[in-house]
Coordinates of C-alpha atoms in Angstrom, one line a residue:
M1 CA 2.8 20.5 3.9
R2 CA 5.8 20.0 6.2
I3 CA 4.5 21.8 9.0
G4 CA 1.0 19.1 9.1
I5 CA 3.3 16.5 9.1
S6 CA 4.9 17.5 12.0
L7 CA 2.5 18.5 13.8
F8 CA 1.4 15.0 13.7
G9 CA 4.8 14.0 14.6
V10 CA 4.2 15.4 17.8
L11 CA 1.3 13.9 18.9
Q12 CA 3.2 11.2 18.5
V13 CA 5.2 12.0 21.1
M14 CA 2.7 13.2 23.1
T15 CA 0.4 9.3 22.8
S16 CA 3.1 7.1 23.3
F17 CA 3.6 9.1 26.6
L18 CA 0.1 8.3 27.1
I19 CA 0.1 4.7 26.5
V20 CA 2.8 3.9 29.1
W21 CA 1.6 6.2 31.5
E22 CA -2.2 4.5 31.2
I23 CA -0.4 1.1 31.1
S24 CA 2.1 2.3 34.5
Q25 CA 1.0 4.6 36.3
S26 CA 4.9 5.6 36.4
L27 CA 5.8 9.3 35.1
S28 CA 9.6 7.8 34.8
A29 CA 8.4 5.1 32.5
A30 CA 6.4 7.6 30.3
Y31 CA 9.5 10.1 29.9
V32 CA 11.9 7.8 29.4
T33 CA 10.1 6.8 26.7
A34 CA 8.7 10.1 24.8
L35 CA 13.0 11.0 25.9
L36 CA 13.9 8.1 23.4
I37 CA 11.5 8.9 20.7
V38 CA 12.9 12.4 21.0
C39 CA 15.7 11.5 20.7
D40 CA 16.7 9.1 18.0
S41 CA 17.7 10.5 14.1
A42 CA 14.9 8.3 12.4
A43 CA 11.8 9.6 14.3
H44 CA 12.7 13.4 13.5
A45 CA 13.6 12.3 9.6
Y46 CA 10.7 10.8 9.4
N47 CA 8.3 13.7 10.4
R48 CA 9.8 16.2 8.3
L49 CA 10.0 14.0 5.1
V50 CA 6.1 15.0 3.4
L51 CA 4.9 11.0 4.1
L52 CA 1.4 9.6 4.5
D53 CA 3.4 7.5 7.6
P54 CA 3.7 9.6 10.9
I55 CA -0.8 10.7 9.6
L56 CA -1.1 7.0 9.7
L57 CA 1.5 6.2 12.9
W58 CA -0.5 8.7 14.6
F59 CA -3.9 7.2 13.9
I60 CA -2.0 3.7 14.8
L61 CA -0.7 5.3 18.9
Q62 CA -3.9 6.3 19.2
S63 CA -6.3 3.5 19.1
T64 CA -3.6 1.0 21.1
Y65 CA -4.4 4.2 23.4
S66 CA -7.7 4.7 23.3
S67 CA -8.2 0.8 23.4
I68 CA -6.4 0.3 26.6
K69 CA -8.4 3.1 28.1
F70 CA -11.1 1.1 27.2
S71 CA -9.8 -2.0 28.9
S72 CA -8.9 0.5 32.0
C73 CA -13.1 1.0 32.0
A74 CA -13.8 -3.1 32.2
D75 CA -15.3 -2.5 35.9
R76 CA -18.1 -0.1 34.8
P77 CA -19.7 -2.1 31.1
F78 CA -21.8 0.2 29.5
A79 CA -21.2 3.6 30.8
V80 CA -20.4 7.2 29.3
H81 CA -16.7 6.6 29.4
W82 CA -17.4 3.1 28.4
W83 CA -19.3 3.9 25.2
L84 CA -17.1 6.9 24.9
W85 CA -13.6 5.1 24.8
L86 CA -14.9 1.9 23.0
L87 CA -16.2 4.3 19.9
V88 CA -13.0 6.2 19.9
T89 CA -11.2 3.1 19.2
G90 CA -13.6 2.0 16.2
V91 CA -12.4 6.0 15.2
F92 CA -9.3 5.9 14.6
L93 CA -9.1 2.3 13.6
G94 CA -11.5 3.3 10.4
L95 CA -8.5 6.2 9.8
S96 CA -5.6 4.0 10.1
L97 CA -7.1 1.5 7.8
A98 CA -8.2 4.9 5.3
V99 CA -4.7 6.6 5.4
K100 CA -2.8 2.5 4.1
H101 CA -3.8 -0.7 4.5
V102 CA -1.2 -1.0 7.0
G103 CA -4.0 0.1 9.3
M104 CA -5.1 -3.7 8.9
F105 CA -2.1 -4.8 11.4
V106 CA -3.7 -2.4 14.2
I107 CA -7.3 -3.5 13.5
L108 CA -5.6 -7.0 14.0
L109 CA -4.2 -5.7 17.2
V110 CA -7.4 -4.7 19.1
G111 CA -9.7 -7.1 17.2
L112 CA -7.5 -10.1 19.1
R113 CA -7.8 -8.1 22.9
A114 CA -11.9 -8.2 21.1
V115 CA -11.9 -11.6 21.5
H116 CA -9.4 -12.1 24.4
D117 CA -11.9 -10.3 26.5
L118 CA -15.3 -11.4 25.0
W119 CA -13.6 -14.8 25.9
Q120 CA -12.9 -13.5 29.5
L121 CA -16.9 -12.4 30.1
Y122 CA -17.6 -16.6 28.1
C123 CA -15.7 -17.9 30.7
D124 CA -17.5 -15.6 33.8
T125 CA -19.7 -17.8 35.1
S126 CA -21.0 -14.8 36.9
V127 CA -21.7 -13.4 33.6
S128 CA -25.4 -13.9 32.4
L129 CA -25.0 -15.1 28.2
M130 CA -27.5 -12.0 27.2
N131 CA -24.7 -9.9 29.2
V132 CA -22.2 -11.4 27.3
I133 CA -24.2 -11.4 23.5
K134 CA -24.4 -7.4 24.7
H135 CA -21.4 -7.3 24.9
F136 CA -20.0 -9.1 21.4
L137 CA -23.0 -6.4 19.6
A138 CA -21.0 -3.6 21.6
R139 CA -18.1 -4.3 19.9
C140 CA -19.6 -5.2 16.4
F141 CA -20.8 -1.8 16.1
C142 CA -17.9 -0.1 17.8
L143 CA -15.0 -2.2 16.5
I144 CA -16.4 -3.3 12.9
L145 CA -18.8 -1.2 11.5
V146 CA -17.7 2.4 12.7
P147 CA -14.4 1.8 10.6
I148 CA -16.1 0.0 7.8
L149 CA -18.5 3.2 7.3
L150 CA -16.0 5.8 8.0
Y151 CA -13.3 4.0 5.6
M152 CA -15.8 4.2 3.3
S153 CA -16.8 7.3 3.8
T154 CA -13.1 8.9 3.7
F155 CA -13.9 7.3 -0.3
V156 CA -16.9 9.2 -0.9
L157 CA -15.3 12.2 0.4
H158 CA -11.8 11.8 -2.2
L159 CA -14.6 11.1 -5.0
H160 CA -16.5 14.1 -4.6
L161 CA -13.6 16.8 -4.4
L162 CA -11.3 14.7 -6.7
D163 CA -13.3 14.6 -9.4
K164 CA -11.0 15.1 -12.2
G165 CA -8.7 12.4 -13.1
A166 CA -9.5 10.6 -16.2
D167 CA -5.8 10.6 -18.1
T168 CA -4.0 11.2 -14.2
P169 CA -0.5 8.2 -14.4
D170 CA -2.0 4.2 -13.8
I171 CA -5.7 5.5 -14.7
G172 CA -5.5 2.2 -17.6
L173 CA -5.7 -0.1 -14.0
Y174 CA -9.5 1.1 -13.9
S175 CA -13.0 0.2 -15.7
A176 CA -13.9 1.7 -18.8
Q177 CA -17.6 3.0 -16.1
F178 CA -14.9 4.3 -14.0
R179 CA -13.0 6.8 -16.0
L180 CA -15.8 7.7 -17.5
S181 CA -17.4 9.4 -14.2
F182 CA -14.8 11.9 -13.9
S183 CA -15.1 15.4 -14.7
D184 CA -12.7 16.0 -17.1
H185 CA -13.3 12.9 -19.7
A186 CA -12.6 15.1 -22.8
I187 CA -15.4 12.6 -24.8
S188 CA -16.8 11.2 -22.9
R189 CA -20.4 13.5 -24.1
H190 CA -19.9 13.0 -27.9
T191 CA -18.2 9.5 -28.1
P192 CA -19.4 7.5 -30.7
P193 CA -21.4 4.4 -29.1
V194 CA -21.0 2.0 -31.7
V195 CA -17.4 1.4 -33.2
T196 CA -16.6 1.7 -37.1
D197 CA -14.4 1.0 -39.2
G198 CA -11.7 3.5 -39.2
S199 CA -12.7 4.6 -35.3
R200 CA -9.4 5.2 -33.9
V201 CA -9.9 3.2 -30.0
T202 CA -8.1 2.5 -27.1
L203 CA -8.7 -1.0 -25.4
L204 CA -9.0 -1.9 -22.1
S205 CA -8.1 -5.5 -20.4
G206 CA -11.0 -7.1 -18.6
A207 CA -8.2 -8.3 -16.1
R208 CA -7.9 -6.5 -13.3
A209 CA -5.5 -3.6 -12.8
R210 CA -3.6 -4.9 -16.3
G211 CA -4.7 -1.7 -18.6
Y212 CA -4.3 -1.0 -22.3
L213 CA -3.3 -2.7 -25.5
A214 CA -0.3 -1.0 -26.2
T215 CA 2.5 -1.2 -28.6
S216 CA 6.0 0.3 -28.1
Y217 CA 9.1 1.9 -30.7
D218 CA 11.1 -1.3 -29.0
T219 CA 11.4 -5.1 -30.6
Y220 CA 11.5 -7.9 -29.2
P221 CA 15.0 -9.3 -28.3
D222 CA 16.7 -11.1 -31.2
E223 CA 16.6 -14.8 -28.8
F224 CA 12.9 -14.5 -29.0
G225 CA 13.1 -14.3 -32.8
A226 CA 10.6 -11.6 -33.5
E227 CA 11.5 -8.9 -35.6
T228 CA 8.4 -6.5 -34.0
Q229 CA 7.5 -4.5 -31.9
V230 CA 6.8 -5.3 -28.2
V231 CA 3.0 -5.4 -27.2
A232 CA 2.3 -5.0 -23.6
L233 CA -0.3 -3.5 -21.6
D234 CA 0.4 0.2 -20.6
A235 CA -1.6 1.5 -17.3
F236 CA -0.7 4.9 -18.7
L237 CA -2.7 6.7 -21.4
D238 CA -1.2 8.2 -24.2
D239 CA -0.2 7.7 -28.7
L240 CA 0.7 4.0 -28.3
N241 CA -2.2 2.7 -27.6
G242 CA -4.3 3.7 -30.1
W243 CA -5.6 1.4 -32.2
M244 CA -7.8 0.7 -35.4
F245 CA -10.1 -1.3 -36.8
T246 CA -10.2 -2.0 -40.9
R247 CA -11.7 -5.0 -42.6
T248 CA -9.2 -7.7 -43.9
D249 CA -10.4 -7.0 -47.2
E250 CA -9.3 -3.5 -47.3
R251 CA -6.4 -3.3 -49.5
Q252 CA -5.3 0.7 -47.8
L253 CA -5.6 2.3 -44.5
V254 CA -9.8 2.9 -43.6
N255 CA -8.9 7.2 -43.9
P256 CA -12.0 9.1 -42.1
A257 CA -11.3 12.3 -43.2
S258 CA -11.9 10.8 -46.7
P259 CA -14.9 12.5 -48.4
D260 CA -15.7 8.6 -49.7
Y261 CA -15.7 7.3 -46.0
A262 CA -18.9 5.3 -45.0
S263 CA -18.8 4.4 -41.4
Q264 CA -19.1 0.8 -40.7
A265 CA -20.1 -1.3 -37.7
V266 CA -17.7 -3.8 -36.0
A267 CA -20.3 -6.2 -35.3
H268 CA -20.2 -9.7 -33.4
G269 CA -18.4 -12.3 -35.7
D270 CA -16.5 -10.1 -37.9
V271 CA -13.4 -10.2 -38.9
V272 CA -10.6 -7.4 -38.8
R273 CA -7.3 -6.3 -38.7
L274 CA -6.1 -4.2 -35.5
I275 CA -4.0 -1.4 -37.0
T276 CA -1.8 0.5 -34.4
C277 CA -2.9 4.6 -34.6
S278 CA -2.5 7.7 -32.9
L279 CA -5.3 9.6 -30.9
S280 CA -4.0 12.6 -30.4
V281 CA -4.2 13.5 -33.9
T282 CA -6.6 14.2 -37.2
Y283 CA -5.0 10.5 -38.9
M284 CA -1.9 9.3 -38.4
S285 CA -1.4 5.3 -38.5
T286 CA 2.4 3.3 -38.4
G287 CA 1.1 0.4 -39.8
C288 CA 1.9 -1.7 -37.4
Q289 CA -0.8 -4.7 -37.0
L290 CA -2.1 -6.7 -33.8
P291 CA -0.9 -10.6 -35.1
S292 CA 0.1 -14.2 -34.2
H293 CA 0.8 -16.9 -35.2
R294 CA 2.4 -20.4 -33.3
T295 CA 6.0 -20.5 -33.5
S296 CA 8.8 -22.8 -31.8
T297 CA 9.7 -19.4 -29.8
W298 CA 7.8 -19.3 -26.6
S299 CA 6.4 -16.1 -25.4
P300 CA 8.8 -14.4 -23.7
A301 CA 7.9 -14.1 -20.3
S302 CA 4.6 -17.1 -19.7
D303 CA 6.1 -19.9 -20.8
S304 CA 2.6 -22.0 -22.2
Q305 CA 1.2 -19.5 -24.4
D306 CA 1.8 -18.1 -27.7
E307 CA 4.5 -14.9 -28.6
L308 CA 2.6 -12.2 -30.6
H309 CA 4.5 -11.4 -33.9
A310 CA 4.6 -12.3 -37.5
G311 CA 0.6 -11.9 -39.3
G312 CA -2.8 -12.5 -38.7
V313 CA -6.7 -11.3 -38.6
W314 CA -9.1 -11.5 -35.7
H315 CA -12.4 -12.3 -34.8
V316 CA -14.6 -10.1 -32.8
L317 CA -16.5 -12.0 -30.7
L318 CA -18.6 -10.8 -28.2
D319 CA -19.4 -12.0 -24.4
D320 CA -22.9 -11.7 -25.5
P321 CA -25.1 -15.2 -25.2
G322 CA -28.0 -13.2 -27.0
A323 CA -25.4 -11.2 -30.4
S324 CA -25.8 -12.5 -33.5
F325 CA -23.3 -12.7 -35.9
G326 CA -22.6 -9.8 -38.2
V327 CA -25.9 -7.9 -36.2
T328 CA -24.7 -7.7 -33.0
P329 CA -22.4 -3.9 -33.0
L330 CA -19.3 -3.4 -30.5
R331 CA -20.2 -0.7 -28.0
T332 CA -18.2 1.6 -26.6
V333 CA -17.5 0.7 -23.4
G334 CA -20.8 -1.4 -22.8
S335 CA -19.3 -4.4 -24.8
W336 CA -16.9 -7.1 -23.6
F337 CA -15.5 -8.3 -26.3
R338 CA -12.8 -11.7 -27.2
L339 CA -10.1 -11.4 -29.7
V340 CA -9.4 -15.3 -31.1
N341 CA -6.9 -15.0 -34.3
N342 CA -8.4 -16.3 -37.4
S343 CA -6.2 -18.7 -38.3
T344 CA -4.5 -20.6 -35.0
G345 CA -7.5 -19.9 -32.8
C346 CA -5.6 -18.6 -30.1
A347 CA -7.6 -15.9 -27.7
L348 CA -5.6 -12.6 -27.0
R349 CA -5.2 -12.3 -23.4
P350 CA -3.1 -10.6 -20.6
G351 CA 0.1 -12.8 -19.6
F352 CA 1.5 -14.1 -16.6
S353 CA 4.1 -12.3 -15.3
K354 CA 5.8 -9.0 -16.4
Y355 CA 8.0 -8.1 -19.1
P356 CA 11.9 -7.8 -18.1
G357 CA 13.4 -4.4 -18.1
W358 CA 13.6 -4.6 -22.4
G359 CA 10.3 -4.2 -22.0
F360 CA 9.9 -1.5 -19.5
D361 CA 8.1 -3.5 -16.5
G362 CA 5.5 -3.5 -19.0
W363 CA 2.4 -6.7 -18.2
E364 CA 2.9 -9.2 -21.3
V365 CA 0.3 -9.7 -23.8
V366 CA 0.2 -13.3 -25.3
C367 CA -2.1 -15.0 -27.5
D368 CA -3.9 -18.4 -25.2
P369 CA -3.5 -21.5 -27.4
K370 CA -6.2 -23.2 -25.1
G371 CA -9.1 -20.9 -27.6
V372 CA -11.9 -19.2 -26.6
N373 CA -12.9 -20.0 -22.2
L374 CA -16.4 -18.5 -21.2
E375 CA -15.5 -18.7 -17.7
D376 CA -11.7 -17.3 -18.4
T377 CA -12.5 -13.3 -17.6
E378 CA -8.7 -12.1 -18.3
Q379 CA -9.7 -12.6 -22.6
L380 CA -11.9 -9.8 -21.9
W381 CA -12.0 -6.9 -23.5
Q382 CA -13.6 -3.6 -23.4
I383 CA -13.6 -0.2 -25.5
D384 CA -12.5 2.5 -23.6
E385 CA -12.2 5.8 -25.9
N386 CA -13.6 5.9 -29.4
V387 CA -12.6 8.7 -32.0
N388 CA -13.8 9.5 -35.0
A389 CA -15.4 12.5 -36.4
R390 CA -17.8 11.4 -38.7
V391 CA -20.0 9.0 -36.7
E392 CA -22.9 11.2 -34.0
G393 CA -22.2 10.9 -30.2
A394 CA -23.6 10.1 -27.5
D395 CA -23.9 10.8 -23.9
L396 CA -22.0 7.8 -22.7
K397 CA -21.7 9.1 -19.2
A398 CA -25.3 9.0 -18.5
Q399 CA -25.8 5.7 -19.9
Y400 CA -22.7 4.1 -17.7
E401 CA -21.4 6.5 -15.4
M402 CA -21.3 4.0 -11.8
S403 CA -22.4 4.8 -8.4
T404 CA -20.0 6.0 -5.9
L405 CA -20.9 2.5 -3.8
A406 CA -19.5 0.8 -7.7
K407 CA -16.1 3.0 -7.3
I408 CA -15.5 2.2 -4.1
I409 CA -16.1 -1.4 -4.9
E410 CA -13.8 -1.1 -7.8
M411 CA -11.2 1.0 -5.8
Q412 CA -10.0 -2.1 -3.1
P413 CA -8.7 -4.5 -5.5
V414 CA -6.8 -2.3 -7.7
M415 CA -5.3 -1.0 -4.8
L416 CA -4.3 -4.7 -3.1
V417 CA -3.0 -5.1 -7.2
S418 CA -0.9 -1.8 -7.4
N419 CA 0.9 -1.9 -4.5
S420 CA 1.8 -5.6 -5.3
Q421 CA 3.9 -3.9 -8.1
F422 CA 6.0 -2.0 -6.2
K423 CA 8.5 -4.5 -7.4
D424 CA 12.0 -4.3 -7.8
H425 CA 12.8 -3.4 -11.3
Q426 CA 15.5 -3.7 -14.1
V427 CA 15.4 -0.9 -15.8
G428 CA 18.9 1.2 -16.3
R429 CA 19.9 3.0 -13.1
E430 CA 16.5 2.9 -11.9
D431 CA 17.5 -0.4 -10.4
S432 CA 20.6 1.2 -8.8
L433 CA 18.4 3.6 -7.5
Q434 CA 16.2 1.2 -5.6
K435 CA 18.7 -0.8 -4.3
L436 CA 20.1 2.4 -2.3
F437 CA 16.5 3.3 -1.0
S438 CA 15.1 -0.5 -0.2
S439 CA 16.2 -2.6 2.3
S440 CA 14.8 -5.5 3.8
P441 CA 13.2 -5.9 7.4
W442 CA 16.1 -8.3 9.1
M443 CA 17.5 -5.3 8.7
W444 CA 15.9 -2.9 10.5
P445 CA 16.5 -3.2 14.2
I446 CA 19.7 -3.8 14.0
L447 CA 20.5 -0.6 11.5
Y448 CA 22.2 -2.9 8.7
K449 CA 20.7 -0.1 6.7
G450 CA 19.0 3.2 6.2
C451 CA 18.1 5.4 3.3
A452 CA 20.1 7.2 0.8
C453 CA 17.8 10.2 0.5
P454 CA 18.3 11.8 -2.8
V455 CA 20.9 14.6 -2.7
T456 CA 20.5 17.8 -4.1
Q457 CA 22.5 21.1 -4.7
V458 CA 21.3 22.2 -1.1
H459 CA 20.7 19.4 1.1
A460 CA 22.1 15.5 1.7
M461 CA 20.0 13.5 4.1
Y462 CA 21.1 9.3 5.6
F463 CA 17.2 8.5 6.8
V464 CA 19.0 5.8 9.6
G465 CA 17.9 5.6 13.4
S466 CA 20.7 6.2 16.7
P467 CA 22.4 3.5 18.1
H468 CA 22.0 4.7 21.1
V469 CA 18.1 3.4 20.8
Y470 CA 17.9 0.5 18.3
F471 CA 20.1 -1.2 19.9
P472 CA 19.2 -0.8 23.8
N473 CA 15.5 -1.6 22.4
L474 CA 16.6 -4.5 21.0
A475 CA 18.0 -6.1 23.2
I476 CA 15.5 -5.3 25.8
L477 CA 13.0 -7.4 23.2
C478 CA 15.3 -10.5 23.1
A479 CA 15.7 -10.5 27.1
L480 CA 11.6 -10.1 27.6
P481 CA 11.4 -13.6 27.9
L482 CA 14.2 -14.0 31.0
L483 CA 12.1 -11.1 32.3
E484 CA 9.0 -12.6 31.9
T485 CA 9.8 -15.5 33.8
V486 CA 11.1 -13.1 36.3
S487 CA 7.9 -11.7 36.8
R488 CA 5.8 -15.0 37.2
V489 CA 8.3 -16.7 39.9
R490 CA 8.0 -12.5 41.5
R491 CA 4.3 -13.1 41.4
R492 CA 3.9 -16.7 42.0
R493 CA 5.6 -15.1 45.6
H494 CA 3.4 -12.3 45.8
P495 CA 0.1 -12.9 44.1
Q496 CA -1.5 -9.7 45.8
A497 CA 1.1 -7.4 43.5
T498 CA -2.3 -7.0 41.1
E499 CA 0.0 -3.5 39.7
R500 CA 2.9 -5.7 38.4
Q501 CA 0.2 -7.8 37.1
R502 CA -1.2 -5.1 35.0
I503 CA 2.1 -3.9 33.9
Q504 CA 3.3 -7.7 32.9
E505 CA -0.5 -7.3 30.5
G506 CA 0.5 -3.6 29.1
L507 CA 3.7 -5.2 28.2
L508 CA 2.9 -8.4 26.3
Y509 CA -0.4 -6.3 25.2
L510 CA 2.9 -3.9 23.6
L511 CA 4.3 -6.6 22.3
L512 CA 2.1 -7.9 20.4
A513 CA 1.8 -4.6 18.4
W514 CA 5.2 -4.7 18.0
V515 CA 5.2 -8.6 16.1
L516 CA 1.6 -7.3 14.5
H517 CA 3.8 -4.4 13.0
Y518 CA 6.8 -6.3 12.0
A519 CA 6.1 -9.5 11.1
P520 CA 4.4 -9.6 8.4
F521 CA 6.6 -6.9 6.3
W522 CA 8.4 -10.5 6.4
A523 CA 5.7 -12.0 4.1
M524 CA 5.3 -9.0 2.0
R525 CA 7.0 -10.0 -1.3
R526 CA 7.3 -5.9 -2.3
R527 CA 9.8 -3.2 -2.1
L528 CA 10.1 -1.8 1.4
Y529 CA 11.7 0.9 2.7
F530 CA 13.8 1.9 6.7
H531 CA 10.0 4.3 7.6
H532 CA 7.7 0.8 7.3
Y533 CA 9.5 0.1 10.8
L534 CA 8.9 3.4 12.4
P535 CA 5.7 2.3 13.7
A536 CA 7.1 -1.4 15.3
F537 CA 9.7 1.3 16.7
F538 CA 7.3 2.8 18.4
F539 CA 5.8 0.1 20.1
S540 CA 9.6 -1.7 21.2
T541 CA 10.8 2.0 22.4
M542 CA 7.4 1.3 24.6
I543 CA 8.5 -1.9 26.2
S544 CA 11.5 -0.3 26.6
G545 CA 10.5 2.6 28.9
L546 CA 8.2 0.2 30.9
V547 CA 11.7 -2.1 31.6
L548 CA 13.6 0.8 31.7
D549 CA 11.9 1.8 34.6
A550 CA 10.8 -1.8 36.3
V551 CA 14.7 -1.9 36.5
V552 CA 15.2 1.7 38.2
G553 CA 12.1 0.2 40.9
W554 CA 14.7 -2.9 41.6
L555 CA 17.1 -1.5 42.3
E556 CA 15.3 0.8 44.6
G557 CA 14.3 -2.0 46.3
L558 CA 17.5 -3.0 47.3
P559 CA 19.1 -2.5 50.9
W560 CA 20.8 1.2 49.9
P561 CA 22.6 2.4 52.9
V562 CA 22.0 5.7 51.5
G563 CA 20.4 8.2 48.7
R564 CA 17.9 5.5 47.7
R565 CA 15.5 8.8 46.9
L566 CA 17.7 9.9 44.8
L567 CA 18.1 6.8 42.8
R568 CA 16.0 7.3 40.4
P569 CA 16.2 11.0 39.7
A570 CA 20.0 10.5 39.5
A571 CA 18.9 6.8 37.2
L572 CA 16.9 9.8 35.2
A573 CA 19.1 12.6 34.5
V574 CA 22.1 10.2 33.5
L575 CA 19.7 8.8 31.0
T576 CA 18.5 12.3 30.1
A577 CA 22.0 14.0 29.3
F578 CA 23.4 10.1 27.6
Y579 CA 20.1 10.9 25.1
V580 CA 20.7 14.6 24.3
Q581 CA 23.9 14.0 24.1
S582 CA 24.1 11.3 21.1
F583 CA 20.9 13.2 19.5
L584 CA 23.5 16.7 19.5
T585 CA 26.4 14.8 17.7
N586 CA 24.6 12.4 15.6
W587 CA 21.6 15.8 14.7
E588 CA 23.3 16.1 11.1
L589 CA 21.5 12.0 10.6
A590 CA 17.9 13.9 11.7
F591 CA 18.3 17.5 9.8
G592 CA 20.6 17.0 6.6
V593 CA 23.8 18.6 5.6
P594 CA 24.5 21.2 2.8
S595 CA 25.7 18.0 0.4
R596 CA 28.2 21.4 -1.3
G597 CA 31.8 22.3 0.2
S598 CA 35.2 21.6 0.4
G599 CA 36.6 18.9 2.3
E600 CA 35.6 15.3 3.5
F601 CA 31.4 14.6 3.5
P602 CA 30.2 15.4 6.6
M603 CA 28.3 12.5 6.6
N604 CA 30.4 10.9 6.3
K605 CA 32.0 10.9 10.2
H606 CA 28.2 9.4 11.1
A607 CA 28.4 6.1 9.3
Y608 CA 28.8 3.8 12.2
F609 CA 28.9 0.9 10.2
D610 CA 30.4 0.2 6.5
S611 CA 27.1 -0.9 5.4
W612 CA 25.9 2.4 5.5
K613 CA 26.1 3.9 2.4
V614 CA 25.8 7.5 3.1

């Protein structure tokens, strides 16, 4: 795995070299870009860790390179090379998005360039409207349809190869129909189709990406006035998710193992109690009920909802206009239903936030005092597993299995919701570890903080960029407005300098790429790490390569008495010696050090700033 990731690291350097070469046709500019990347400690460490991001980064770079190559074919529209580079751009855009949704940034980059090109064609009166339409349709096919088809095909391949996952973590984020599609679903072919008294079931929330109704061995804190166990939504499937429906007039718990047991279906409008039980043993129950009633204490996390505690019974109301009271049964997987408290009329549903540390970051479950709301789909629940050896089973998979397209569509919002949940938690030691690993976007360009990788008995590493590379990059980015002004003045005086204009347009394109791969992280409310800056870092390094080469070119134009031809080789030799030496000095930042040994911890000598917690 590490060799595969490192090969993508090699491709990153090669593609960065080619991008700068395609923009400038300058070997020295491309060389300086590659030199800065190769001698950066973060770029090395990035491709030595088992992450998806190095693969994503190469797809992003290759998408950028292909789009530049396509633009170079603008004078030969609809030729073979023109179609080839347009199609290759679309392929790598689809691959970028398929690896991570961060690939949307490069799609936006190429899309803005496509819009600019189409606008230029539309404003060119020498180009017919029919020709503009052809250009538009070609870009729609290659830059929209091809990436979408490729993106979806990766899911088809994923679902075909990884057909086992019914008990994987976070399976509760998906619907019961989705879970049935896995080949290792143990009870899909012999599950009772109807829920009966005494059956052990799991209740899956109809709210998107919320999970199973679950209890905990821990109780609510004393300040909430509820001396009962915490009720929450859990994406994991375990014994804390098991429940049993029982009639309110039952004096003792229903035991399907009893010889006197007679199955009675739970129907629309029935009044029941929900008792926690285990799914993994023949018969076991804690006797803990799911209750709710109005108190002077609000829900711990959602101020407008009733807290779940004390006692109560529930009405089972099917979400089916044709359901008959006492007749239409509650079906496994196939029925959506509401649980309405018998005494207060509130409806069970997920809350609007998660519990703090005492609730183990679980999604709260509350009782909506407004009662049944037919427009509120988050009040709906679904029976996933249904275990009862005394009731004849049926093949639910054949009846409810989803199509591949339906599964792909369901996975999209679940991924968005699950990614948005990568936030800092406040659970004991985990909180301090997350603060050690995570960082904020403003820290990345100035190297205020890196990522302290976990220390083992063998190895320790601090993931951070090299100041010798990052600070020149930052200085050049800050100086770009001044350089742009000088360039425009020189172009006014020498309008025939088309080569300089092409480089300037390439610089603006790379600057837009840097902004699109950096600025969105400021708006994200999820946990972020230093490696999220690496795509933007590569684009800033390309800008540095172009600017440093332009500076050397400007120096060559000065009236030197002697040695003008030696200026560029000498400058490249000095840069090479400086950056190779800086990398050899800081190589331990990229490759790590042994964590055991006598004397001072060897990583301490690389702590350039007090903010680096090495």
